[in-house]
């Protein structure tokens, strides 16, 4: 976390500012580091996009197959104690098969 804080300070002011700050006023530096750490943890969010490949076979024509998949298929991914699922969608692509 301290490395991230140093990069933040150096980016905000000028390169090397963080080392001057800690040398000149270590009390204020560590107080600011603690505050930065608390705010950073609360605001840090990660969006992860998963790709799942499913191959299907059907005697239906393409349009009917797509409609049936969209209406009757289900993908289930649930929240965990530390991860909240924001959206689940079926993204469909059709590839021709070479015989």
Tab-separated table of C-alpha atoms in Angstrom:
chain	number	residue	atom	x	y	z
A	1	UNK	CA	0.000	0.000	0.000
A	2	UNK	CA	2.857	2.367	0.786
A	3	UNK	CA	4.259	1.929	-2.733
A	4	UNK	CA	0.884	2.936	-4.197
A	5	UNK	CA	0.769	5.951	-1.869
A	6	UNK	CA	4.275	7.035	-2.889
A	7	UNK	CA	3.379	6.714	-6.582
A	8	UNK	CA	0.226	8.744	-5.941
A	9	UNK	CA	2.158	11.556	-4.207
A	10	UNK	CA	4.923	11.596	-6.806
A	11	UNK	CA	2.337	11.707	-9.597
A	12	UNK	CA	0.344	14.442	-7.881
A	13	UNK	CA	3.282	16.742	-7.134
A	14	UNK	CA	6.656	15.738	-8.604
A	15	UNK	CA	8.924	12.701	-8.675
A	16	UNK	CA	10.714	12.294	-5.357
A	17	UNK	CA	8.173	14.378	-3.405
A	18	UNK	CA	7.173	11.431	-1.203
A	19	UNK	CA	10.717	10.806	0.048
A	20	UNK	CA	11.129	14.520	0.894
A	21	UNK	CA	7.763	14.492	2.672
A	22	UNK	CA	8.605	11.462	4.829
A	23	UNK	CA	12.017	12.922	5.740
A	24	UNK	CA	10.671	16.373	6.625
A	25	UNK	CA	7.483	15.374	8.434
A	26	UNK	CA	7.206	11.627	9.149
A	27	UNK	CA	4.213	12.051	11.490
A	28	UNK	CA	2.108	13.749	8.823
A	29	UNK	CA	3.341	11.300	6.184
A	30	UNK	CA	2.202	8.223	8.125
A	31	UNK	CA	-1.087	9.875	9.104
A	32	UNK	CA	-1.765	10.632	5.425
A	33	UNK	CA	-0.704	7.099	4.468
A	34	UNK	CA	-3.239	5.610	6.919
A	35	UNK	CA	-6.009	7.849	5.585
A	36	UNK	CA	-5.069	7.043	1.982
A	37	UNK	CA	-5.061	3.330	2.798
A	38	UNK	CA	-8.570	3.444	4.297
A	39	UNK	CA	-9.999	5.417	1.382
A	40	UNK	CA	-8.205	3.295	-1.203
A	41	UNK	CA	-9.577	0.034	0.202
A	42	UNK	CA	-13.127	1.373	0.242
A	43	UNK	CA	-12.974	2.775	-3.284
A	44	UNK	CA	-10.960	0.041	-4.962
A	45	UNK	CA	-13.225	-2.026	-7.193
A	46	UNK	CA	-12.430	-4.581	-9.812
A	47	UNK	CA	-14.597	-5.544	-12.749
A	48	UNK	CA	-13.894	-9.027	-14.022
A	49	UNK	CA	-15.414	-10.212	-17.285
A	50	UNK	CA	-15.711	-13.977	-17.692
A	51	UNK	CA	-15.996	-15.733	-21.013
A	52	UNK	CA	-17.651	-19.125	-21.059
A	53	UNK	CA	-17.649	-21.231	-24.204
A	54	UNK	CA	-20.539	-23.611	-24.765
A	55	UNK	CA	-20.932	-25.741	-27.876
A	56	UNK	CA	-24.414	-26.926	-28.796
A	57	UNK	CA	-25.850	-29.160	-31.467
A	58	UNK	CA	-29.409	-28.995	-32.754
A	59	UNK	CA	-31.590	-30.081	-35.622
A	60	UNK	CA	-33.452	-26.763	-35.436
A	61	UNK	CA	-32.770	-24.027	-37.937
A	62	UNK	CA	-30.420	-21.319	-36.706
A	63	UNK	CA	-33.086	-18.743	-35.826
A	64	UNK	CA	-35.169	-21.223	-33.808
A	65	UNK	CA	-32.071	-22.519	-32.053
A	66	UNK	CA	-31.034	-18.995	-31.042
A	67	UNK	CA	-34.544	-18.130	-29.829
A	68	UNK	CA	-34.749	-21.293	-27.760
A	69	UNK	CA	-31.364	-20.692	-26.185
A	70	UNK	CA	-32.212	-17.083	-25.335
A	71	UNK	CA	-35.581	-17.937	-23.781
A	72	UNK	CA	-34.889	-21.226	-22.026
A	73	UNK	CA	-31.176	-21.346	-21.248
A	74	UNK	CA	-29.881	-20.183	-17.921
A	75	UNK	CA	-26.461	-19.269	-16.619
A	76	UNK	CA	-26.200	-19.183	-12.852
A	77	UNK	CA	-23.409	-17.362	-11.084
A	78	UNK	CA	-24.190	-16.216	-7.564
A	79	UNK	CA	-22.749	-13.632	-5.212
A	80	UNK	CA	-20.161	-14.681	-2.670
A	81	UNK	CA	-19.309	-12.978	0.622
A	82	UNK	CA	-16.635	-10.857	-1.107
A	83	UNK	CA	-17.888	-10.688	-4.703
A	84	UNK	CA	-21.134	-9.179	-5.966
A	85	UNK	CA	-22.297	-10.300	-9.416
A	86	UNK	CA	-23.462	-7.217	-11.316
A	87	UNK	CA	-24.768	-8.673	-14.559
A	88	UNK	CA	-25.165	-11.988	-16.334
A	89	UNK	CA	-25.782	-12.096	-20.067
A	90	UNK	CA	-25.658	-14.674	-22.816
A	91	UNK	CA	-23.640	-13.315	-25.725
A	92	UNK	CA	-24.194	-15.465	-28.749
A	93	UNK	CA	-21.988	-15.914	-31.787
A	94	UNK	CA	-22.447	-18.349	-34.630
A	95	UNK	CA	-19.530	-19.986	-36.402
A	96	UNK	CA	-19.967	-22.081	-39.526
A	97	UNK	CA	-18.849	-25.698	-39.257
A	98	UNK	CA	-16.563	-27.092	-41.912
A	99	UNK	CA	-17.374	-30.693	-42.738
